[in-house]
mmCIF file of C-alpha atoms in Angstrom:
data_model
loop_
_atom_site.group_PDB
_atom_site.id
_atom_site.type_symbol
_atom_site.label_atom_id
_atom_site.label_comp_id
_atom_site.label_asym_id
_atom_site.label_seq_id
_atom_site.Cartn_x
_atom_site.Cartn_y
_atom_site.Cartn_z
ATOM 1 C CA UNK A 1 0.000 0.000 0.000
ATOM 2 C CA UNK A 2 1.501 3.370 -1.295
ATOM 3 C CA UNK A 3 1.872 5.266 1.934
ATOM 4 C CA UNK A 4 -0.373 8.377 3.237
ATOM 5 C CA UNK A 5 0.835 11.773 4.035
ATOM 6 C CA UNK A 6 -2.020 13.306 6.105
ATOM 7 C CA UNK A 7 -1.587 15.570 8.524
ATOM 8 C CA UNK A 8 -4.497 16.282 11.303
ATOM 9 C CA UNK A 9 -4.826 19.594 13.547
ATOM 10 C CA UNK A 10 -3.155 18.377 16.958
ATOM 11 C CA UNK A 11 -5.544 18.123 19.995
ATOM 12 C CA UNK A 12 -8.597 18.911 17.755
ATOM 13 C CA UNK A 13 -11.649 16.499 16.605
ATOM 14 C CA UNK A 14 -10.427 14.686 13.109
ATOM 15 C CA UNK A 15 -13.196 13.814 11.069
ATOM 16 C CA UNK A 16 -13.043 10.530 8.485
ATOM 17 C CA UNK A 17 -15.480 10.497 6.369
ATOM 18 C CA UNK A 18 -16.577 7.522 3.343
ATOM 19 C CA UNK A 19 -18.716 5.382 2.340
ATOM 20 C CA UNK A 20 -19.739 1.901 2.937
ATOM 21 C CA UNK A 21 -23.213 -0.142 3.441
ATOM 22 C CA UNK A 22 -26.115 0.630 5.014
ATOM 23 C CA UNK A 23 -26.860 0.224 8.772
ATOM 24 C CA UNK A 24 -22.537 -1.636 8.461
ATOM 25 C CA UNK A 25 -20.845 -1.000 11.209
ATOM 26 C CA UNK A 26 -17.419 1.222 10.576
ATOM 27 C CA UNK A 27 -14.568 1.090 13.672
ATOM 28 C CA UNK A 28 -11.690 2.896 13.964
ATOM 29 C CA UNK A 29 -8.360 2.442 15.465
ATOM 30 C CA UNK A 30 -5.363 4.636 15.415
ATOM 31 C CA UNK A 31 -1.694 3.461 16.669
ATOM 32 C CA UNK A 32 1.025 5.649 17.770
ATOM 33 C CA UNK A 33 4.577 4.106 16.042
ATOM 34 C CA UNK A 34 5.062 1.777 19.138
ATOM 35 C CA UNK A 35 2.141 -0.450 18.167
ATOM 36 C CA UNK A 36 0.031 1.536 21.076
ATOM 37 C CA UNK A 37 -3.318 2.100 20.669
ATOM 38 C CA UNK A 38 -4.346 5.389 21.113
ATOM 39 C CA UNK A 39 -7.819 6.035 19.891
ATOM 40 C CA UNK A 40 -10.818 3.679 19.342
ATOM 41 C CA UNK A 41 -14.100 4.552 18.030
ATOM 42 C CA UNK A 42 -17.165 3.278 16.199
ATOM 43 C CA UNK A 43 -19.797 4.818 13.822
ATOM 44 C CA UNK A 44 -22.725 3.201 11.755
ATOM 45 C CA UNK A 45 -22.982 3.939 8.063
ATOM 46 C CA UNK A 46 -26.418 5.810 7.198
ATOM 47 C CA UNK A 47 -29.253 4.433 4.987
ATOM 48 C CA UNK A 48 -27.552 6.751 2.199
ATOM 49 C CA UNK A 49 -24.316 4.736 1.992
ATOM 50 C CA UNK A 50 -22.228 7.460 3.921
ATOM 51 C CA UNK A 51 -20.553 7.894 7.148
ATOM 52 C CA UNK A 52 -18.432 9.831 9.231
ATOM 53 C CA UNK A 53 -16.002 9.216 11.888
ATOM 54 C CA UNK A 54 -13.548 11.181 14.652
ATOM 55 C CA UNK A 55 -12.006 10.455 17.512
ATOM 56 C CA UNK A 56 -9.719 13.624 19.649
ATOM 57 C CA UNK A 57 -5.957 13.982 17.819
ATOM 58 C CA UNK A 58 -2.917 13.532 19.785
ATOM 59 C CA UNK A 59 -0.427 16.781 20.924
ATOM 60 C CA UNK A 60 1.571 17.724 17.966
ATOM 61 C CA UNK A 61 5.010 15.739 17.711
ATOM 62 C CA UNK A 62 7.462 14.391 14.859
ATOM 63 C CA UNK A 63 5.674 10.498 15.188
ATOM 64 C CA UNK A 64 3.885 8.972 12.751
ATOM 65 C CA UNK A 65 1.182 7.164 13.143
ATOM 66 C CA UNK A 66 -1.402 4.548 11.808
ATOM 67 C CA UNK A 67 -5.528 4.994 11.429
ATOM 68 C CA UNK A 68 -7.179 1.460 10.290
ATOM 69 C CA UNK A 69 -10.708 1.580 9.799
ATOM 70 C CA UNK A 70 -12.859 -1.869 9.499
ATOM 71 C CA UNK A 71 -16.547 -2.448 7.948
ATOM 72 C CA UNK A 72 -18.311 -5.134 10.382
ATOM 73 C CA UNK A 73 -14.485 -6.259 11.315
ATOM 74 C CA UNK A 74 -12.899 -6.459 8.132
ATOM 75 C CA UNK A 75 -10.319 -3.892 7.408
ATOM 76 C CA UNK A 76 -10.914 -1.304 4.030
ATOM 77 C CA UNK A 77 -8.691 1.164 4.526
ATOM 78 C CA UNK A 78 -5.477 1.709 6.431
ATOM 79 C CA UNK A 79 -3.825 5.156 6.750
ATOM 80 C CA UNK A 80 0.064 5.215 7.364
ATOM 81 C CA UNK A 81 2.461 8.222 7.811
ATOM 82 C CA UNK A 82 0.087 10.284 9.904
ATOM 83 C CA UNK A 83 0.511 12.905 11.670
ATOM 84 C CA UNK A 84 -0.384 15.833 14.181
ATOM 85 C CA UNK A 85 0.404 19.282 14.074
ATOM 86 C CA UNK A 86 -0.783 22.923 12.718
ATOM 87 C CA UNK A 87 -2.949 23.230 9.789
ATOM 88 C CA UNK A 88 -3.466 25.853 7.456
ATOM 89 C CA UNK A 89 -5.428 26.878 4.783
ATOM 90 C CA UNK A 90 -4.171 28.507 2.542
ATOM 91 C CA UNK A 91 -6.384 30.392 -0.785
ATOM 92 C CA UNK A 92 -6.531 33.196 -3.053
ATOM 93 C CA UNK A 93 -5.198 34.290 -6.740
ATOM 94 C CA UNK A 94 -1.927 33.949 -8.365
ATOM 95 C CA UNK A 95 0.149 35.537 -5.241
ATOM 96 C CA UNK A 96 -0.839 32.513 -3.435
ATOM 97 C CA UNK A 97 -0.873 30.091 -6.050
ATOM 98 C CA UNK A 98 2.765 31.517 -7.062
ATOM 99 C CA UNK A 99 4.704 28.523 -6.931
ATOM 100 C CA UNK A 100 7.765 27.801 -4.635
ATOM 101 C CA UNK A 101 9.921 26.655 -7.682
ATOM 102 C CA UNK A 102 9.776 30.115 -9.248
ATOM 103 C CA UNK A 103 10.350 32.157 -6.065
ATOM 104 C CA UNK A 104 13.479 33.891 -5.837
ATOM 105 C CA UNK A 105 14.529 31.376 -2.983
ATOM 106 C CA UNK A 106 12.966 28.558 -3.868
ATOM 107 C CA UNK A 107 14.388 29.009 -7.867
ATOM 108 C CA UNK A 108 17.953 27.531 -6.331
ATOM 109 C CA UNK A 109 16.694 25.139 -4.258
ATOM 110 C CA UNK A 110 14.956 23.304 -6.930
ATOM 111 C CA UNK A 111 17.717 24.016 -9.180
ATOM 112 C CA UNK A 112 19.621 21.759 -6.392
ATOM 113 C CA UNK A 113 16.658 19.166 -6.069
ATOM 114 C CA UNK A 114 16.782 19.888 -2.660
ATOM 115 C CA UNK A 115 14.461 17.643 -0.747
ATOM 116 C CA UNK A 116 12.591 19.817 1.808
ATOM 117 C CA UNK A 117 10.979 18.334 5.428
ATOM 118 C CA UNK A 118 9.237 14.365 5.502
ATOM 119 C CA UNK A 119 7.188 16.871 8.277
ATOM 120 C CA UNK A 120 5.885 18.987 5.536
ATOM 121 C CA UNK A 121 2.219 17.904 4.850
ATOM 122 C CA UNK A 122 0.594 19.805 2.202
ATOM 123 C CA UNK A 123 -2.717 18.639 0.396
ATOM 124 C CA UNK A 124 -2.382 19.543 -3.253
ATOM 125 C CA UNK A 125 -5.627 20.644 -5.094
ATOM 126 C CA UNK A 126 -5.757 21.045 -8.898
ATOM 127 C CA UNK A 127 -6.021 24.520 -10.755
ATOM 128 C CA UNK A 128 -9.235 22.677 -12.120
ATOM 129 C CA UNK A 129 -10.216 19.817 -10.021
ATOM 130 C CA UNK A 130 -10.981 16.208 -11.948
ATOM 131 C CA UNK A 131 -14.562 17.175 -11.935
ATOM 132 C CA UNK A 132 -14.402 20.156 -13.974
ATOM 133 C CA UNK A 133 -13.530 20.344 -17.826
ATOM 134 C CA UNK A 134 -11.440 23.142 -16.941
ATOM 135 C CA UNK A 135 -11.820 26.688 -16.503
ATOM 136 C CA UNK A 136 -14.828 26.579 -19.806
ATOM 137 C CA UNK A 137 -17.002 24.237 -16.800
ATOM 138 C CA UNK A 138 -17.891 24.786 -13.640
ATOM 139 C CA UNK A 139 -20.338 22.600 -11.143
ATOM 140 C CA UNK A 140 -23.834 25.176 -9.648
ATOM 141 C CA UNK A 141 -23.449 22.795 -6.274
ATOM 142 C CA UNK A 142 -20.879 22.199 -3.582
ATOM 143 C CA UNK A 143 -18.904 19.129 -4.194
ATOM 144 C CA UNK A 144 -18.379 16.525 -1.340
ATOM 145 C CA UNK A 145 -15.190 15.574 -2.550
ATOM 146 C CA UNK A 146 -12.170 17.302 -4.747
ATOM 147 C CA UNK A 147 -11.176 15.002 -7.503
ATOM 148 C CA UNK A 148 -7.110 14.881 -7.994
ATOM 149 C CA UNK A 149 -6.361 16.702 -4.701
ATOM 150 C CA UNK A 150 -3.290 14.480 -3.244
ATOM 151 C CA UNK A 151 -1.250 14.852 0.277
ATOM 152 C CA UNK A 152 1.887 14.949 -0.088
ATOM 153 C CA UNK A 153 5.526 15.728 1.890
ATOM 154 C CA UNK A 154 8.361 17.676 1.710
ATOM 155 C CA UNK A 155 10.202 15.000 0.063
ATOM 156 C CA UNK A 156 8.147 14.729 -3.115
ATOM 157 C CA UNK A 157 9.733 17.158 -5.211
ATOM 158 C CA UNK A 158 6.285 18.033 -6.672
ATOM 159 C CA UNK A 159 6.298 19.835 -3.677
ATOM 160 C CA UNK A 160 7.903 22.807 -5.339
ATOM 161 C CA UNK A 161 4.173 23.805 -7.329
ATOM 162 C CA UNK A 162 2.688 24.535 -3.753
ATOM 163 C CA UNK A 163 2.538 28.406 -2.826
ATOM 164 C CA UNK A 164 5.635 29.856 -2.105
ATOM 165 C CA UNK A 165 4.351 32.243 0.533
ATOM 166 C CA UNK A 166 2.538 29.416 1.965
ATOM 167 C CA UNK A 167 5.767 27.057 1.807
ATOM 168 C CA UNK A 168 8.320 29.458 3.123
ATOM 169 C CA UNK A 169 4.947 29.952 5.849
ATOM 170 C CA UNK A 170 5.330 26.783 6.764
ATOM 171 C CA UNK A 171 8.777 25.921 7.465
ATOM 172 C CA UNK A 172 8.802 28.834 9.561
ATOM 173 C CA UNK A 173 6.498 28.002 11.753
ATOM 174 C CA UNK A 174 7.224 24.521 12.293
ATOM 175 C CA UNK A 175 10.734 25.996 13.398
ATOM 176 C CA UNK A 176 9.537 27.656 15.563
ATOM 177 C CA UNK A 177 6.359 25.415 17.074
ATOM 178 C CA UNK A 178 8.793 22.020 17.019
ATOM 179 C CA UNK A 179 5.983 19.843 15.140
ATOM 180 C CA UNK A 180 4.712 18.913 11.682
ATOM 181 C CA UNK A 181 2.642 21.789 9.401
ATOM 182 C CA UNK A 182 0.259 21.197 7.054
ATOM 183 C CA UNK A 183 -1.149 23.525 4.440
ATOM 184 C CA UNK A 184 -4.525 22.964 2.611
ATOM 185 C CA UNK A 185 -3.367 24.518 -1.062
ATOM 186 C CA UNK A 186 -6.507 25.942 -2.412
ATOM 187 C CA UNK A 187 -5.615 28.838 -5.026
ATOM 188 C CA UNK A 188 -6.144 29.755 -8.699
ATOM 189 C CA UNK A 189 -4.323 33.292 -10.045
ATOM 190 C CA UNK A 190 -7.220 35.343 -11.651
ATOM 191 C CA UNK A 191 -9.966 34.573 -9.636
ATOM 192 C CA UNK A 192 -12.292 36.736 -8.513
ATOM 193 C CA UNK A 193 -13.513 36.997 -4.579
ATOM 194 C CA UNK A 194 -17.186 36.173 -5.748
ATOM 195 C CA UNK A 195 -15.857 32.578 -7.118
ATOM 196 C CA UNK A 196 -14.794 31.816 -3.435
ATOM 197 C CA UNK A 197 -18.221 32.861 -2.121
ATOM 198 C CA UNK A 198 -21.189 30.519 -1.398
ATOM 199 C CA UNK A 199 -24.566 30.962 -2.968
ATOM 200 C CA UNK A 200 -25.425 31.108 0.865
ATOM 201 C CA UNK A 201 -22.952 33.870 1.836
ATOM 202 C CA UNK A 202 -23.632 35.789 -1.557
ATOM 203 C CA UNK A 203 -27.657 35.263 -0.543
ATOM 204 C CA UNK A 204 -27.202 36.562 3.198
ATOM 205 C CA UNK A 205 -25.461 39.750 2.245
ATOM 206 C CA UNK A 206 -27.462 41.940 0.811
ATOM 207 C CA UNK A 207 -25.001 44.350 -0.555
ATOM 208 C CA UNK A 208 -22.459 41.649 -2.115
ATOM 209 C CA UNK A 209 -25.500 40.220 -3.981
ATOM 210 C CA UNK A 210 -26.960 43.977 -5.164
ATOM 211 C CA UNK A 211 -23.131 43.802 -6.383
ATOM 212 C CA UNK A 212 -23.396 41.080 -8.094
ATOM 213 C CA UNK A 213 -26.820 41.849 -9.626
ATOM 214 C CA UNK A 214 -25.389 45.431 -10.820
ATOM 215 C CA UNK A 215 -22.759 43.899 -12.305
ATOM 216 C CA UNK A 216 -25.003 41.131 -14.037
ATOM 217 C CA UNK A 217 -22.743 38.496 -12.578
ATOM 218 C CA UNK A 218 -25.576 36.827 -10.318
ATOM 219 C CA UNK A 219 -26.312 33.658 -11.961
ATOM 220 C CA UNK A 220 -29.510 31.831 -10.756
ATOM 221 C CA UNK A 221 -29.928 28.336 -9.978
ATOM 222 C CA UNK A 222 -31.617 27.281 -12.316
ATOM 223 C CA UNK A 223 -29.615 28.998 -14.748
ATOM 224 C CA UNK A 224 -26.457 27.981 -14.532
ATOM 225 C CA UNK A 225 -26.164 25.361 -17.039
ATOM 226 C CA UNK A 226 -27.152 27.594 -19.337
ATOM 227 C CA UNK A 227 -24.824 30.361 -18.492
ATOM 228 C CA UNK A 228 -21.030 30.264 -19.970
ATOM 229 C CA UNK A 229 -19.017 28.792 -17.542
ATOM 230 C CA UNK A 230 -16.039 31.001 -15.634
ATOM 231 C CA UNK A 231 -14.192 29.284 -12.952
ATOM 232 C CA UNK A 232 -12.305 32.641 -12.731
ATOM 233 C CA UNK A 233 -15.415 35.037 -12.395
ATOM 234 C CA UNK A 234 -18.518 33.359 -11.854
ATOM 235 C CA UNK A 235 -20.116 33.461 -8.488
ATOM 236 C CA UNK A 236 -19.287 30.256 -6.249
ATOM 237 C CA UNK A 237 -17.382 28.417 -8.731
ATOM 238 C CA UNK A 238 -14.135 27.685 -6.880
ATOM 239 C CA UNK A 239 -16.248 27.382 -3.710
ATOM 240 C CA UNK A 240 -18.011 24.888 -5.087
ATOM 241 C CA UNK A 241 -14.619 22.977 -6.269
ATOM 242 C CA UNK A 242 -12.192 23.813 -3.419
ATOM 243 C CA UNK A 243 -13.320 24.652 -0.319
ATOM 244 C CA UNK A 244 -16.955 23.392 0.776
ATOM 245 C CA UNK A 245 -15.329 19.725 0.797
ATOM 246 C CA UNK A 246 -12.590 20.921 2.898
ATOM 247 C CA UNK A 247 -15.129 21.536 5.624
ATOM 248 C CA UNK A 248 -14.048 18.158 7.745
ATOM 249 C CA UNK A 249 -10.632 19.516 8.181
ATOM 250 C CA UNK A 250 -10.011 21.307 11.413
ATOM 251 C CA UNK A 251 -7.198 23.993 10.138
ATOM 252 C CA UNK A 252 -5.535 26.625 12.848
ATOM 253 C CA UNK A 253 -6.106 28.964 10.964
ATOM 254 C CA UNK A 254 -6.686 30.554 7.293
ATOM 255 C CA UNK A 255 -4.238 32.538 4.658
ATOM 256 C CA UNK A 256 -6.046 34.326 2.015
ATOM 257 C CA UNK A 257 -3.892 36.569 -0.578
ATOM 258 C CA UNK A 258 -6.033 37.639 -3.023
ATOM 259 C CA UNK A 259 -7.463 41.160 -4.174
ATOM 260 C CA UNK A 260 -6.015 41.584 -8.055
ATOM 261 C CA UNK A 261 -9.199 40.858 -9.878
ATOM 262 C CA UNK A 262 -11.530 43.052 -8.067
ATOM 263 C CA UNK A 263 -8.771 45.942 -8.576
ATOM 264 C CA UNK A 264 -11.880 48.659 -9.920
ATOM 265 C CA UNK A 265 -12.771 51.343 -8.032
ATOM 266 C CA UNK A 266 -16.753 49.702 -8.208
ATOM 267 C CA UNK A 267 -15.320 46.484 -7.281
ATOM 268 C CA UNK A 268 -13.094 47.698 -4.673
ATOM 269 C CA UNK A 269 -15.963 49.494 -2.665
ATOM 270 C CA UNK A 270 -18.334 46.530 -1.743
ATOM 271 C CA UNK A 271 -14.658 44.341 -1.265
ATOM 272 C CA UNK A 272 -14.759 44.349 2.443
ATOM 273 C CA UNK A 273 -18.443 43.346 2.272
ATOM 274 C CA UNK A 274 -17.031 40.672 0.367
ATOM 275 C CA UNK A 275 -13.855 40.086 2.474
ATOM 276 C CA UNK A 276 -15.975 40.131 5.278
ATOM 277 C CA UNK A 277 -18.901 37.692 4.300
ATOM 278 C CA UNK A 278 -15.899 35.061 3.124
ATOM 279 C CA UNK A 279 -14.569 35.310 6.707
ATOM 280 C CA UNK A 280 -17.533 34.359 7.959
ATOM 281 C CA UNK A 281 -18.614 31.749 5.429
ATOM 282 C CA UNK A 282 -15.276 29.594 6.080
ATOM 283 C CA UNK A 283 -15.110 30.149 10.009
ATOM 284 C CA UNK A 284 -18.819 28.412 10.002
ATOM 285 C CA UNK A 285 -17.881 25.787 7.350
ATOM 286 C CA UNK A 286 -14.648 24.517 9.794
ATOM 287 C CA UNK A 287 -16.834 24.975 12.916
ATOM 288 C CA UNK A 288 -15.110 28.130 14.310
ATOM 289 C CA UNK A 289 -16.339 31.152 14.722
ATOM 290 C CA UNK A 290 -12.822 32.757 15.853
ATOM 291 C CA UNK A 291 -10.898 30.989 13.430
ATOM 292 C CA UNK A 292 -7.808 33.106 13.056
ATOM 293 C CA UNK A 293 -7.556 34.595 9.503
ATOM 294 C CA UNK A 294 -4.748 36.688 7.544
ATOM 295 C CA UNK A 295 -5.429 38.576 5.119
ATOM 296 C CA UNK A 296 -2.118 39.851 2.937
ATOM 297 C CA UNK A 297 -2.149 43.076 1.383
ATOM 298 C CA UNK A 298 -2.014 42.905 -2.346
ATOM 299 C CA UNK A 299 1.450 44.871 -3.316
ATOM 300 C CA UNK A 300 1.838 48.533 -3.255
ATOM 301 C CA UNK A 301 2.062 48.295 -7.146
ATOM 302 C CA UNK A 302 3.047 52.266 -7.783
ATOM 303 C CA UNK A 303 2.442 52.198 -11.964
ATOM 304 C CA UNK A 304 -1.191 50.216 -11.366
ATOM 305 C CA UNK A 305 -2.134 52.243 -8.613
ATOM 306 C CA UNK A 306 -1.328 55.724 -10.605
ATOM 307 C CA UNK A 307 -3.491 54.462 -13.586
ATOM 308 C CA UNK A 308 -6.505 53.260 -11.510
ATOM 309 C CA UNK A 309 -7.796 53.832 -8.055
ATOM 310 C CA UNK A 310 -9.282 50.444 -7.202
ATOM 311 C CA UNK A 311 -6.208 49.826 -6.706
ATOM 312 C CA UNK A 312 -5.856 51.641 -3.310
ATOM 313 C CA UNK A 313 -9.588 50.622 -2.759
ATOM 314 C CA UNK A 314 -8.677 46.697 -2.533
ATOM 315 C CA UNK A 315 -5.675 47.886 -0.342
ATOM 316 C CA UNK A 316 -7.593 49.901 2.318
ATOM 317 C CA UNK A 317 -10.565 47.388 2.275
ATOM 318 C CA UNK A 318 -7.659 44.647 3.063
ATOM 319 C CA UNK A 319 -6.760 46.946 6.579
ATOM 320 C CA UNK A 320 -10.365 48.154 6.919
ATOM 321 C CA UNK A 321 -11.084 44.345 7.550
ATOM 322 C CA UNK A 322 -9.350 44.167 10.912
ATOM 323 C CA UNK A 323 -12.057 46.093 12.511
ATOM 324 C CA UNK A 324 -14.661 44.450 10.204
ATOM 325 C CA UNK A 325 -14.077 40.705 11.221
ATOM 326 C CA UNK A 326 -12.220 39.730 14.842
ATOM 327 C CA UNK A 327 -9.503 37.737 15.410
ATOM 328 C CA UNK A 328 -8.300 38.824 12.114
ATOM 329 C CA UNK A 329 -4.953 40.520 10.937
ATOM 330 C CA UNK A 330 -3.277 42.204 8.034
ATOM 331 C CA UNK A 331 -0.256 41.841 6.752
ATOM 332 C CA UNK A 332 1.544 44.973 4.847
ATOM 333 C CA UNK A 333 3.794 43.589 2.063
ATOM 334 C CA UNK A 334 4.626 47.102 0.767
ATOM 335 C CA UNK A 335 7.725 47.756 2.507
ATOM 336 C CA UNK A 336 9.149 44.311 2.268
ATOM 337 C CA UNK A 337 8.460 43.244 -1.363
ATOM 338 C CA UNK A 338 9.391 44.514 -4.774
ATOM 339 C CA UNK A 339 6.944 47.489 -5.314
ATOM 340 C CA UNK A 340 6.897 47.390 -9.588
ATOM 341 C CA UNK A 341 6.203 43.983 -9.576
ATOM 342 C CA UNK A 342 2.361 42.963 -8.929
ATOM 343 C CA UNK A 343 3.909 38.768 -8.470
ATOM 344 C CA UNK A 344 6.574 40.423 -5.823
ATOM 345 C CA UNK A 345 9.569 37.491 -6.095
ATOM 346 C CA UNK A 346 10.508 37.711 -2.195
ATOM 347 C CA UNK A 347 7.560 35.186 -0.696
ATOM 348 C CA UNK A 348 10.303 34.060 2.067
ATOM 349 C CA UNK A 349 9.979 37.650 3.836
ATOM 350 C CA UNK A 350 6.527 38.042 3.526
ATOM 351 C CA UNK A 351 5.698 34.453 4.947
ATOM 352 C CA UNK A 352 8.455 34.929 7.857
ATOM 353 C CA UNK A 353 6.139 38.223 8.632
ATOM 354 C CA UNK A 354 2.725 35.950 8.228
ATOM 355 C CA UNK A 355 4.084 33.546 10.487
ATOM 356 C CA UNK A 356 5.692 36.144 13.224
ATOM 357 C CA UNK A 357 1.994 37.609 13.269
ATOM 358 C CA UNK A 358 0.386 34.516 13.678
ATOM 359 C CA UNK A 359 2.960 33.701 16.609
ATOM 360 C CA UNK A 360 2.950 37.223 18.319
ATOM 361 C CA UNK A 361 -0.848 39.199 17.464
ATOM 362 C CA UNK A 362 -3.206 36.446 17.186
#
């Protein structure tokens, strides 16, 4: 069996979910890398074929350990190479998706084929996950699952496509915290704030859905087969693909980097609204209410900013936030990253301040 890579928010509820048949019975038992068992628990599959399972993780530590789940006895799954530690979501546009390999740090490392940390845990998911056709396709529900997402560690060297900022994040903080990190890497460079919205949150705001009205980009149910599909634009679309299925994990905290594609001065006035209502959206999907959430200011971009004042609206909206939404912080990149680039090259500084924020203010 090809081994697992998971990594589960220490001393927090872990949720498996599957399926399996009706009224079965479905046990679980994790093991610590002495053989010990450490949790136990049982769960009965419903009359739809589904169930879900959790038992409390362990304190974070650099063991790995085993989860072996049974159907009326008989093992179907067995989970090696787990572990405990921080977890963190990480999501936006193409400053987040920015990949490690093409940083200005990470460029020679790859160069070197340096293998990074086995303690790195990062759950890859696609640009356009197996159930789209791309960006031309896009699915009007949440999906329960996110076809082609794939854990892996710091010694794959696919490794080097995850976010730089949230890679050079990471490795920081496990430094620092003496345990395993995990990032959930949920980004796609282009897209809109709307796309990471849920019909829900869009619904329950009044003014982000007036926005979206105005700017005919509110697509009814019942319409959206009909409409042309946008993965970058359209209302809920990576929502739907990338985050509502994420909703078992138990992260520390969330990472969002994002602010580009709403760059108009229209756009850029209802952004916080929009900021604001995806805060809240996410906390209630992972069952936290506080959830700690950094928001990183899009780049002081002089040449953009001269030629169009959305611009500066995105940028105040992303401080204005603090006082909008608790328990949440922003992080200037201005003075630390290249200001007549809008893909600033020095991700390593910028995550070192991420991470000294989340250690120090929240």
């Amino acid at each position: 069996m090809e081994p697992q890579k998971e990594v589960f928010k220490q001393n927090e509820e872990a949720i498996i979910s599957g399926t399996g048949n009706p009224s079965s019975t479905i046990s679980l038992e994790v093991f610590d890398s002495n053989n010990n068992l450490v949790a136990d628990e049982t769960a009965t599959v419903n009359d739809s074929g589904s169930f879900e399972i959790s038992f409390t993780a362990p304190a974070g530590s650099f063991e790995s350990y085993s989860v072996i789940l049974k159907q009326d006895g008989k093992v179907f799954s067995e989970l090696n190479n787990v572990v405990f530690g921080e977890l963190w979501l990480a999501s936006g546009q193409s400053n987040m998706q920015y990949p490690l390999a093409q940083s200005r740090t990470g460029r020679e490392m790859f160069a070197n084929q340096q293998k990074l940390s086995k303690w790195l845990r990062v759950l890859s998911v696609p640009a356009y996950p197996g159930n789209t056709a791309g960006p031309e396709f896009t699915c009007a529900e949440p999906q329960l699952d996110i076809v082609g997402a794939e854990w892996i560690n710091g010694e794959n060297l696919f490794v080097y496509n995850m976010s730089a900022v949230a890679y050079f994040f990471a490795a920081d903080l496990m430094e620092k915290l003496d345990m395993p990190v995990g990032i959930l890497n949920a980004s796609l460079g282009g897209s809109a704030i709307a796309s990471w919205l849920s019909r829900e949150a869009i619904d329950g705001n009044e003014e982000v859905k007036n926005d979206q009205l105005s700017a005919d980009d509110y697509i009814e149910l019942s319409d959206w087969d009909s409409t042309k599909q946008d993965v970058y634009s359209d209302m809920t679309a990576n929502y739907n693909h990338k985050i509502e299925a994420l909703g078992n994990f138990r992260p520390s905290g969330m990472i969002w980097y994002q602010g580009e594609s709403d760059a108009s001065e229209e756009e850029g006035r209802v952004y916080c609204d929009e900021l604001s209502t995806l805060i809240h959206i996410w906390r209630k999907d992972f069952c936290n209410n506080n959830l700690p959430f950094v928001v990183v200011q899009i780049s002081d971009n002089i040449t953009r900013a001269a030629k169009d004042k959305g611009w500066s609206f995105i940028q105040k909206a992303q401080i204005d936030i603090q006082s909008k939404s608790p328990n949440v912080k922003t992080v200037i990149s201005a003075d630390i990253c290249e200001n007549d680039d809008v893909h600033p090259k020095t991700k390593d500084k910028l995550a070192r301040r991420i991470a000294h924020v989340i250690l120090n203010d929240i």
